[in-house]
XYZ file of C-alpha atoms in Angstrom:
680
model
C 0.000 0.000 0.000
C 2.781 2.428 0.890
C 4.665 1.637 -2.301
C 1.488 2.103 -4.374
C 0.865 5.465 -2.708
C 4.470 6.495 -3.316
C 4.294 5.512 -6.986
C 0.958 7.349 -7.396
C 2.291 10.523 -5.779
C 5.401 10.267 -7.914
C 3.319 9.961 -11.073
C 1.208 12.986 -10.101
C 4.277 15.014 -9.179
C 6.122 14.137 -12.349
C 3.026 14.811 -14.484
C 2.580 18.219 -12.888
C 6.272 18.903 -13.312
C 6.121 18.051 -17.001
C 2.960 20.137 -17.450
C 4.524 23.075 -15.647
C 7.646 22.692 -17.766
C 5.586 22.638 -20.950
C 3.532 25.615 -19.752
C 6.677 27.483 -18.894
C 8.165 26.766 -22.267
C 4.927 27.865 -23.998
C 4.877 31.075 -21.963
C 8.465 31.735 -22.910
C 7.683 31.188 -26.588
C 4.651 33.499 -26.349
C 6.731 36.133 -24.588
C 9.293 35.955 -27.365
C 6.549 36.480 -29.976
C 5.100 39.408 -27.994
C 8.534 40.911 -27.708
C 9.092 40.573 -31.462
C 5.741 42.207 -32.151
C 6.563 45.114 -29.831
C 10.008 45.571 -31.357
C 8.708 45.486 -34.933
C 5.855 47.901 -34.148
C 8.221 50.351 -32.473
C 10.667 50.180 -35.326
C 7.931 50.647 -37.933
C 6.695 53.702 -36.088
C 10.232 54.962 -35.904
C 10.660 54.444 -39.636
C 7.389 56.288 -40.293
C 8.614 59.264 -38.313
C 11.930 59.232 -40.169
C 10.145 59.257 -43.498
C 8.098 62.207 -42.301
C 11.200 64.190 -41.520
C 12.749 63.466 -44.900
C 9.619 64.496 -46.769
C 9.373 67.698 -44.762
C 12.799 68.712 -46.026
C 11.611 68.396 -49.628
C 8.529 70.453 -48.966
C 10.470 73.750 -48.787
C 12.541 73.209 -51.908
C 11.577 74.574 -55.297
C 10.008 71.748 -57.233
C 11.033 73.377 -60.478
C 14.675 73.062 -59.560
C 16.156 69.824 -60.947
C 17.799 69.281 -57.618
C 14.442 68.657 -55.986
C 13.989 65.541 -58.008
C 17.539 64.428 -57.235
C 16.995 64.982 -53.513
C 13.741 63.022 -53.672
C 15.498 60.093 -55.351
C 18.309 60.227 -52.752
C 15.708 60.153 -49.997
C 14.127 57.065 -51.557
C 17.575 55.470 -51.806
C 17.946 55.885 -48.055
C 14.506 54.480 -47.324
C 13.240 51.605 -49.445
C 9.770 52.046 -47.946
C 9.361 55.271 -49.985
C 8.107 54.352 -53.427
C 7.118 57.771 -54.858
C 7.311 61.466 -53.908
C 5.008 64.064 -55.496
C 4.862 67.858 -55.275
C 1.340 69.234 -55.716
C -0.051 72.730 -55.948
C -2.801 74.215 -53.842
C -5.450 72.474 -55.972
C -3.555 69.211 -55.306
C -2.510 68.820 -58.911
C 0.793 66.983 -59.423
C 3.514 69.421 -60.435
C 6.540 67.225 -60.009
C 7.124 63.526 -59.086
C 9.974 61.095 -58.507
C 9.783 57.241 -58.322
C 12.003 54.858 -56.360
C 15.141 53.868 -58.240
C 14.812 50.296 -56.917
C 11.717 49.301 -58.871
C 9.505 50.220 -61.824
C 7.314 53.289 -61.555
C 4.519 52.652 -59.104
C 1.727 53.937 -61.333
C 2.844 52.401 -64.572
C -0.114 50.023 -64.792
C -2.843 52.468 -63.737
C -2.581 56.227 -64.004
C -2.098 58.246 -60.870
C -5.247 60.277 -61.341
C -7.311 57.085 -61.173
C -6.090 56.329 -57.626
C -6.796 59.680 -56.000
C -9.623 59.162 -53.494
C -7.538 58.074 -50.534
C -4.920 60.728 -51.301
C -7.538 63.484 -51.595
C -9.045 62.498 -48.290
C -5.684 62.482 -46.590
C -4.727 65.938 -48.000
C -8.115 67.373 -47.033
C -7.617 66.069 -43.530
C -4.089 67.435 -43.450
C -5.332 70.871 -44.561
C -8.065 70.771 -41.983
C -5.723 69.839 -39.158
C -2.764 71.759 -40.409
C -0.471 68.724 -39.983
C 0.790 65.682 -41.895
C -1.687 62.880 -42.291
C -1.403 59.261 -43.562
C -4.103 58.065 -45.891
C -5.843 54.753 -45.663
C -4.103 51.917 -47.451
C -5.052 51.102 -50.998
C -3.963 48.574 -53.551
C -1.826 49.518 -56.538
C -1.429 46.970 -59.369
C 2.045 46.694 -60.863
C 3.371 45.467 -64.165
C 4.407 41.941 -63.092
C 0.826 40.967 -62.374
C 1.191 41.543 -58.674
C 0.320 44.564 -56.630
C 1.262 46.561 -53.579
C -0.656 47.833 -50.619
C 0.481 51.407 -50.091
C -0.390 54.484 -48.029
C 0.113 58.164 -48.874
C 1.610 60.694 -46.517
C 0.298 64.155 -47.256
C 2.150 67.207 -45.901
C 0.489 70.658 -46.516
C 2.611 73.798 -47.071
C 0.865 76.534 -45.113
C 1.398 80.262 -45.375
C -0.798 82.591 -43.462
C -3.145 79.758 -42.662
C -3.654 78.939 -46.317
C -2.273 75.881 -48.122
C 0.027 76.917 -50.944
C 1.266 73.411 -51.867
C 1.295 69.720 -50.819
C 3.983 67.091 -50.774
C 2.668 63.531 -51.078
C 4.917 60.528 -50.267
C 3.755 57.010 -51.088
C 4.978 54.241 -48.765
C 4.728 50.517 -49.438
C 3.466 48.603 -46.415
C 5.412 45.478 -47.305
C 8.636 47.440 -47.660
C 7.970 49.253 -44.405
C 7.385 45.909 -42.696
C 10.508 44.325 -44.174
C 12.680 47.239 -43.036
C 11.229 46.932 -39.537
C 12.101 43.223 -39.198
C 15.596 41.884 -38.417
C 16.905 38.798 -40.284
C 16.655 36.624 -37.143
C 13.043 37.677 -36.630
C 12.241 37.065 -40.270
C 13.630 33.504 -40.114
C 11.499 32.463 -37.115
C 8.290 34.475 -37.618
C 5.707 35.491 -40.173
C 4.811 39.213 -39.838
C 1.938 40.995 -41.505
C -0.216 44.127 -41.447
C -3.878 43.228 -41.219
C -7.116 45.111 -41.180
C -9.736 44.837 -38.498
C -11.566 42.090 -40.336
C -8.410 40.043 -40.645
C -7.570 40.941 -44.251
C -3.841 40.848 -44.703
C -2.363 43.942 -46.293
C 1.303 43.083 -46.319
C 3.492 40.173 -45.278
C 7.148 39.666 -44.330
C 9.200 36.753 -43.083
C 10.984 33.735 -44.497
C 8.615 31.124 -43.066
C 4.970 30.485 -42.545
C 3.450 30.982 -39.152
C 2.032 27.966 -37.356
C -0.806 29.954 -35.882
C -0.109 28.817 -32.295
C 2.068 31.558 -30.847
C 0.514 34.798 -32.230
C 0.968 38.375 -31.033
C -0.777 41.519 -32.331
C 0.172 45.137 -31.876
C -1.461 48.357 -33.093
C 0.743 50.679 -35.142
C -0.684 54.166 -34.612
C 0.453 56.737 -37.221
C -1.062 60.206 -37.833
C -4.381 59.574 -39.531
C -3.626 55.808 -39.909
C -3.979 52.867 -37.599
C -2.445 49.549 -38.659
C -2.641 46.220 -36.852
C 0.657 44.304 -36.755
C 0.386 40.558 -36.420
C 3.348 38.321 -35.579
C 2.910 34.534 -36.031
C 5.731 32.251 -34.768
C 6.863 29.375 -36.930
C 6.887 27.169 -33.819
C 3.782 25.055 -33.681
C 1.999 23.511 -30.721
C 4.462 22.633 -27.959
C 5.954 19.202 -28.384
C 6.482 16.805 -25.515
C 10.186 17.592 -25.638
C 10.421 21.167 -26.966
C 13.949 21.740 -25.701
C 16.809 20.353 -23.636
C 15.369 21.462 -20.293
C 12.132 19.551 -20.836
C 14.117 16.586 -22.140
C 16.201 16.610 -18.972
C 13.089 16.867 -16.805
C 11.459 13.991 -18.669
C 14.641 11.953 -18.584
C 15.108 12.522 -14.878
C 11.448 11.753 -14.275
C 11.665 8.513 -16.203
C 14.943 7.650 -14.460
C 13.433 8.416 -11.066
C 10.372 6.368 -11.900
C 12.604 3.486 -12.966
C 14.632 3.804 -9.767
C 11.430 3.741 -7.725
C 10.328 0.605 -9.547
C 13.712 -0.986 -8.919
C 13.564 0.096 -5.287
C 10.095 -1.376 -4.963
C 11.305 -4.595 -6.548
C 14.398 -4.602 -4.357
C 12.249 -3.835 -1.310
C 10.002 -6.770 -2.140
C 12.997 -9.036 -2.572
C 14.534 -7.661 0.604
C 11.286 -8.299 2.482
C 11.204 -11.853 1.128
C 14.865 -12.308 2.068
C 14.181 -10.935 5.537
C 11.268 -13.314 5.941
C 13.413 -16.220 4.757
C 16.215 -15.081 7.058
C 13.818 -14.801 9.983
C 12.519 -18.291 9.271
C 16.089 -19.602 8.943
C 17.082 -17.906 12.196
C 14.026 -19.311 13.941
C 14.797 -22.756 12.537
C 18.437 -22.471 13.566
C 17.481 -21.245 17.036
C 15.025 -24.100 17.465
C 17.663 -26.545 16.260
C 20.300 -25.065 18.595
C 17.871 -25.114 21.519
C 17.152 -28.789 20.874
C 20.835 -29.754 20.809
C 22.461 -31.451 23.749
C 25.850 -30.394 22.384
C 27.114 -27.091 23.720
C 28.002 -24.437 21.129
C 30.354 -21.585 21.891
C 31.700 -18.839 19.605
C 34.753 -16.733 20.418
C 36.539 -13.945 18.598
C 40.238 -14.014 17.813
C 41.076 -12.508 21.201
C 39.144 -15.238 22.987
C 36.114 -13.215 24.081
C 32.890 -15.243 24.057
C 30.387 -13.899 21.524
C 27.728 -16.635 21.518
C 26.579 -19.613 23.606
C 23.574 -21.880 23.156
C 21.250 -23.114 25.941
C 22.941 -26.525 26.044
C 26.297 -24.921 26.853
C 24.723 -22.763 29.572
C 23.029 -25.812 31.080
C 26.327 -27.684 30.929
C 28.365 -25.105 32.881
C 25.493 -23.698 34.952
C 25.956 -20.029 33.957
C 23.488 -17.703 32.233
C 24.337 -16.264 28.783
C 24.754 -12.722 30.113
C 27.283 -13.983 32.662
C 29.393 -15.415 29.842
C 28.983 -12.684 27.206
C 29.650 -9.672 29.445
C 33.054 -10.567 30.783
C 35.172 -7.607 31.852
C 38.682 -7.503 30.292
C 41.625 -8.201 32.513
C 44.085 -5.560 33.762
C 46.563 -6.398 30.988
C 43.946 -5.902 28.280
C 43.364 -9.619 27.718
C 39.816 -10.978 27.521
C 38.112 -11.782 30.786
C 38.567 -15.252 32.219
C 35.497 -17.449 31.590
C 33.963 -18.546 34.910
C 33.898 -22.178 33.807
C 37.700 -22.341 33.582
C 39.205 -23.982 36.677
C 41.582 -21.479 38.303
C 44.455 -23.961 38.242
C 44.204 -24.296 34.427
C 43.705 -20.622 33.396
C 47.297 -20.001 32.256
C 47.444 -23.314 30.415
C 44.137 -22.632 28.623
C 45.247 -19.145 27.514
C 48.511 -20.522 26.186
C 46.695 -23.319 24.378
C 44.343 -20.807 22.715
C 47.290 -18.705 21.443
C 49.177 -21.767 20.238
C 46.113 -23.151 18.440
C 45.489 -19.842 16.636
C 49.108 -19.602 15.493
C 49.162 -23.233 14.340
C 45.969 -22.780 12.357
C 47.336 -19.680 10.627
C 50.563 -21.530 9.840
C 48.650 -24.485 8.388
C 46.440 -22.224 6.275
C 49.366 -20.134 4.976
C 51.369 -23.279 4.320
C 48.538 -24.931 2.418
C 47.980 -27.552 5.104
C 44.718 -28.991 6.241
C 42.431 -27.270 8.659
C 43.172 -28.765 12.113
C 39.571 -29.523 13.052
C 40.294 -32.149 15.666
C 38.855 -32.741 19.070
C 40.722 -32.455 22.326
C 39.731 -33.268 25.858
C 39.942 -30.797 28.717
C 38.332 -29.958 32.037
C 35.624 -27.352 32.746
C 34.117 -26.235 36.022
C 30.428 -25.924 36.817
C 28.998 -23.006 38.758
C 29.019 -25.092 41.936
C 32.747 -25.746 41.536
C 32.448 -29.298 40.194
C 35.085 -30.232 37.640
C 33.977 -32.357 34.724
C 35.686 -33.574 31.526
C 34.607 -32.205 28.139
C 35.505 -33.018 24.556
C 35.895 -29.907 22.357
C 35.850 -29.714 18.560
C 36.879 -26.302 17.201
C 36.658 -24.852 13.715
C 37.578 -21.334 12.529
C 34.806 -18.796 11.922
C 35.233 -17.164 8.514
C 33.465 -14.092 7.179
C 32.201 -13.586 3.615
C 35.698 -12.539 2.493
C 37.249 -15.741 3.820
C 39.000 -14.015 6.731
C 38.984 -15.616 10.130
C 36.969 -13.722 12.746
C 37.029 -16.225 15.570
C 36.413 -19.819 16.609
C 33.289 -21.967 16.832
C 33.436 -24.784 19.377
C 31.233 -27.833 19.852
C 31.496 -28.962 23.480
C 30.484 -32.443 24.678
C 30.136 -33.326 28.350
C 31.857 -36.708 28.578
C 31.629 -37.123 32.349
C 28.809 -39.665 32.009
C 30.745 -41.451 29.273
C 33.841 -41.576 31.466
C 31.789 -43.019 34.318
C 30.357 -45.632 31.981
C 33.836 -46.448 30.667
C 35.192 -46.780 34.188
C 32.259 -48.975 35.184
C 32.769 -51.049 32.031
C 36.468 -51.384 32.821
C 35.721 -52.497 36.349
C 33.105 -54.938 35.095
C 35.561 -56.259 32.539
C 38.154 -56.812 35.216
C 35.613 -58.540 37.424
C 34.521 -60.646 34.474
C 38.086 -61.620 33.696
C 38.746 -62.395 37.333
C 35.562 -64.448 37.441
C 36.599 -66.303 34.321
C 40.028 -66.998 35.824
C 38.456 -68.159 39.070
C 36.052 -70.369 37.127
C 38.996 -71.797 35.253
C 40.862 -72.453 38.504
C 37.712 -73.971 40.016
C 37.418 -76.382 37.134
C 41.086 -77.223 37.552
C 40.841 -77.728 41.320
C 40.393 -81.479 40.996
C 43.246 -81.700 38.528
C 45.365 -79.597 40.828
C 44.692 -81.881 43.793
C 45.539 -84.948 41.674
C 48.740 -83.326 40.467
C 49.766 -82.288 43.961
C 49.056 -85.766 45.379
C 51.908 -87.224 43.353
C 54.681 -84.910 44.660
C 53.232 -84.996 48.153
C 53.111 -88.818 48.166
C 56.660 -88.884 46.855
C 57.732 -86.432 49.537
C 56.109 -88.579 52.223
C 57.767 -91.762 50.876
C 61.190 -90.199 50.712
C 60.781 -88.724 54.194
C 59.755 -92.147 55.642
C 62.672 -93.828 53.882
C 65.065 -91.245 55.275
C 63.807 -91.811 58.827
C 64.077 -95.580 58.402
C 67.626 -95.275 57.138
C 68.619 -93.042 60.017
C 67.082 -95.352 62.672
C 67.920 -98.810 61.274
C 71.359 -98.297 59.715
C 72.978 -95.411 61.487
C 76.476 -96.842 61.189
C 76.289 -97.771 57.522
C 78.617 -95.656 55.425
C 76.056 -95.453 52.603
C 73.327 -94.083 54.840
C 74.273 -90.363 54.558
C 74.430 -90.581 50.790
C 71.090 -92.342 50.601
C 69.525 -89.829 53.002
C 70.981 -86.962 50.975
C 69.500 -88.439 47.803
C 66.100 -88.815 49.470
C 66.179 -85.252 50.777
C 67.150 -84.025 47.314
C 64.176 -85.899 45.835
C 61.974 -84.377 48.560
C 63.185 -80.871 47.603
C 62.547 -81.579 43.922
C 59.036 -82.809 44.586
C 58.353 -79.847 46.894
C 59.608 -77.461 44.218
C 57.377 -79.205 41.691
C 54.343 -78.773 43.919
C 55.228 -75.165 44.651
C 55.654 -74.444 40.961
C 52.194 -75.781 40.231
C 50.628 -73.757 43.056
C 52.553 -70.590 42.103
C 51.489 -70.713 38.479
C 47.843 -70.946 39.519
C 48.297 -68.184 42.083
C 49.998 -65.856 39.575
C 47.306 -66.435 36.965
C 44.500 -65.593 39.377
C 46.090 -62.599 41.144
C 47.839 -60.862 38.228
C 45.906 -57.628 37.280
C 48.471 -55.360 35.634
C 47.463 -54.101 32.190
C 50.827 -52.962 30.988
C 51.960 -53.712 27.454
C 55.405 -55.250 27.323
C 57.598 -56.802 24.680
C 57.819 -60.533 25.385
C 58.741 -63.659 23.485
C 56.051 -66.113 22.455
C 57.995 -68.946 24.139
C 57.666 -67.185 27.495
C 53.900 -66.965 27.016
C 53.748 -70.677 26.213
C 55.936 -71.589 29.212
C 53.700 -69.531 31.518
C 50.517 -71.431 30.626
C 51.963 -74.896 29.978
C 52.000 -75.984 33.644
C 48.296 -75.277 33.927
C 47.552 -76.794 30.535
C 49.469 -79.982 31.361
C 47.395 -80.506 34.507
C 44.318 -81.086 32.330
C 46.303 -82.742 29.567
C 47.636 -85.500 31.878
C 44.162 -86.314 33.093
C 42.843 -86.810 29.537
C 46.004 -88.346 28.139
C 46.641 -85.480 25.722
C 50.092 -84.745 24.438
C 51.215 -81.101 24.211
C 53.416 -80.102 21.270
C 54.999 -76.711 20.729
C 56.292 -75.402 17.383
C 58.280 -72.167 17.375
C 60.395 -70.707 14.565
C 63.922 -69.538 15.046
C 64.381 -66.873 16.115
C 61.368 -66.887 18.383
C 59.034 -63.984 17.489
C 58.295 -61.334 20.083
C 54.969 -59.593 20.633
C 53.923 -56.397 22.439
C 50.979 -57.285 24.670
C 49.411 -57.437 28.108
C 50.944 -60.688 29.319
C 48.232 -61.750 31.748
C 45.392 -61.199 29.270
C 47.151 -63.059 26.438
C 48.027 -65.927 28.785
C 44.347 -66.224 29.630
C 43.531 -66.372 25.899
C 46.071 -69.176 25.408
C 44.795 -71.036 28.458
C 41.146 -70.787 27.359
C 41.887 -71.944 23.813
C 44.099 -74.823 25.066
C 41.518 -76.047 27.574
C 38.795 -75.866 24.897
C 40.966 -77.972 22.569
C 41.672 -80.575 25.263
C 38.014 -80.803 26.183
C 37.029 -81.103 22.488
C 39.269 -84.236 22.144
C 38.198 -85.864 25.432
C 36.081 -88.893 24.589
C 35.722 -88.037 20.857
C 39.312 -88.658 19.734
C 41.293 -91.910 20.173
C 43.895 -91.693 22.929
C 46.801 -92.104 20.552
C 45.634 -89.174 18.424
C 45.006 -86.695 21.219
C 47.578 -84.032 20.359
C 47.296 -80.308 21.139
C 49.618 -78.190 18.993
C 50.713 -74.689 20.068
C 52.502 -72.811 17.289
C 53.522 -69.295 16.271
C 54.830 -67.665 13.104
C 55.690 -64.178 11.889
C 53.467 -62.562 9.294
C 53.894 -59.659 6.915
C 53.457 -56.075 8.137
C 55.145 -56.995 11.464
C 52.358 -59.141 12.882
C 52.679 -62.450 14.745
C 50.090 -65.227 14.440
C 49.594 -67.675 17.335
C 47.586 -70.872 16.716
C 46.099 -73.590 18.955
C 45.113 -76.739 17.009
C 43.356 -79.827 18.309
C 42.378 -83.169 16.732
C 38.779 -83.116 17.876
C 35.590 -83.562 15.817
C 35.466 -79.894 14.767
C 32.526 -77.464 14.866
C 29.209 -77.462 13.066
C 28.596 -74.406 10.819
C 25.618 -73.311 12.919
C 27.722 -73.387 16.083
C 30.603 -71.514 14.475
C 28.349 -68.534 13.619
C 27.598 -67.961 17.344
C 30.900 -69.100 18.776
C 32.099 -65.679 19.986
C 28.684 -64.561 21.280
C 28.729 -63.889 25.058
C 27.088 -66.624 27.186
C 26.856 -69.009 24.234
C 28.252 -72.453 25.064
C 27.887 -76.062 23.924
C 28.740 -77.526 27.348
C 26.242 -77.792 30.147
C 28.810 -76.782 32.779
C 30.274 -73.891 30.727
C 29.595 -70.154 31.244
C 29.888 -69.060 27.592
C 32.420 -66.285 28.400
C 35.731 -67.841 27.391
C 35.797 -67.167 23.629
C 33.991 -63.824 24.040
C 36.722 -62.689 26.420
C 39.355 -64.028 24.020
C 38.002 -61.915 21.149
C 37.762 -58.825 23.398
C 41.380 -59.207 24.547
C 42.714 -59.746 21.010
C 40.768 -56.808 19.563
C 42.000 -54.564 22.378
C 45.496 -55.335 21.141
C 44.491 -54.354 17.605
C 44.480 -57.947 16.345
C 41.841 -60.372 15.130
C 40.823 -63.905 16.066
C 39.438 -66.584 13.735
C 39.152 -70.360 13.421
C 39.181 -73.152 10.829
C 37.037 -76.215 11.522
C 37.026 -79.586 9.723
C 34.281 -81.902 10.992
C 34.083 -85.627 10.423
C 31.947 -85.297 7.305
C 34.614 -83.217 5.639
C 36.565 -84.578 2.734
C 39.860 -83.580 4.390
C 42.137 -86.211 5.833
C 42.528 -84.773 9.327
C 39.649 -83.477 11.420
C 39.925 -80.969 14.247
C 39.772 -77.258 14.758
C 42.395 -74.519 14.747
C 41.981 -71.194 16.548
C 44.472 -68.500 15.612
C 44.843 -64.875 16.635
C 47.226 -62.090 15.699
C 49.198 -59.695 17.895
C 51.416 -56.719 16.993
C 55.014 -57.723 16.589
C 58.187 -56.180 17.858
C 58.142 -53.191 15.470
C 54.485 -52.266 16.029
C 53.013 -49.539 18.239
C 49.918 -51.158 19.753
C 48.089 -47.845 19.962
C 48.489 -47.244 16.193
C 49.082 -50.589 14.450
C 50.105 -50.452 10.855
C 48.074 -52.163 8.201
C 45.136 -54.502 8.587
C 45.646 -57.137 11.336
C 45.591 -60.631 9.818
C 43.263 -63.173 11.375
């Protein structure tokens, strides 16, 4: 509505301006015509007075003197409007006459005495008034078929109140008009003498009048009144009569076009503002729904924006974070969520990060958008860990204006990770205890042998000392028995110590260790079960023995679980002579080591193999279903992979059984960043 009103007012204003401009231009043109008419009328009157003075000089000369005629001709040379001069007696009879040297005699077509009425009337009036009088105009035909409209000027010569003679001068109206008009006026106007009824008597000018700008003036001479009419060649005013109107129209059209463009731009701007408002509302709603904290800072580190999630995270209101007072050294104010003990470190980290980003950008490097973990402080003083991802804020010209940070509160995640770690340790301890519980009977059987041997040797030693004290061989035999007792005691202690170390060991430190040491650590426990089932244990190691970087306790548990599973798989299903458990290791490409445990059992069905590593899945009624799941977890924590090959009895292969193999990083690998893809 406002734009329509503005456009309407502009149209009215510009229309009035154009109309006023056209009116002004028309008034100026009319004024010019009026001025021309006034100038021409004044000059014609001036010329009429000059002719009167010249004729008066001839009136007092003797008309019989030849010089009179010469003076009359000279007077007509000076004034082209004079066509004929006559000297008449008191009865107004022509006594002498002279015609203009510039044209044929005026009365060559019709005799002078036939055109006397107007002259007689003028002379009678001049005699009556005692002054010069102009006659009314009359038409005189000439030899070329045309004619002239002329007037006579009659001057009486009075002596003693009586007229003794008359001088009559004939003036051509067209010649009088032409002498009164300048060349510039003649080129732009049509000038004419007209009668009261509009009859044109004489005309001058190089062009025809358009009849639009017309001015009339009355030429008042003694005894004669003529009406001068000036008609401009300029017609009705055009839309663009001159440069001024063209400029006004051009500016009006330009202004109208600018208004249209402004209206169009205003409409687009309004649409853009509506779209921007909708986008801002959408962005605000999206930011308010986020659980991730957003924080914007300028290059100096002053906070310029925070979202509700960030405020809820730290417990401060937005105005408390955005209106920080600068420090005494001119640095930005310290955010209240920075722990006091970390303020200097955080300021230094901000400066270092800005300089590194500028160096990477100038050097053509990648933008370091990577997360880092730090500690914030809530309003109540509670410290909590956060994970921050920062990216540079760039303006439309690509210049950095600050930093935008996405802040994640990872305190709950850390608690869950700690709880998961504790649960994992408990689970591993439970699995080890379950393993030891299953081996309790085997352990008692194994310990019975060295204990029985110790008892036998001790009894024999006592018998030797009591029955044959004087025998020279007795000390040697007692020494041998005591030595056997010490060996059997050491054997029993070794068995107990290996079980104790396996159950109590909880360190999770990665160390570089040979595969043979891992095998030797679990073999005493494996052999306990192997002796009971009659299984032979074979070990194959290359030379030199490969070394792995691992958590020793966890890998030993993997080896123990896989070995016990292999022994149990052969118990009852494999002939006693074929019960062989093979432990082997070999180096692989990309600095990986593969460890394998192979049995000669019946193998696994395909349906069982698909769920083999699922927690709490087991094929034994007394099993817990955690052994292989823990094995896969331990191996994957080391960056490796675990897999198996099974050949059941229906297979076309010669040997049945199952082989479990897993990979660990070798001596040249960093377990935190293993190179390549770990082989299964």
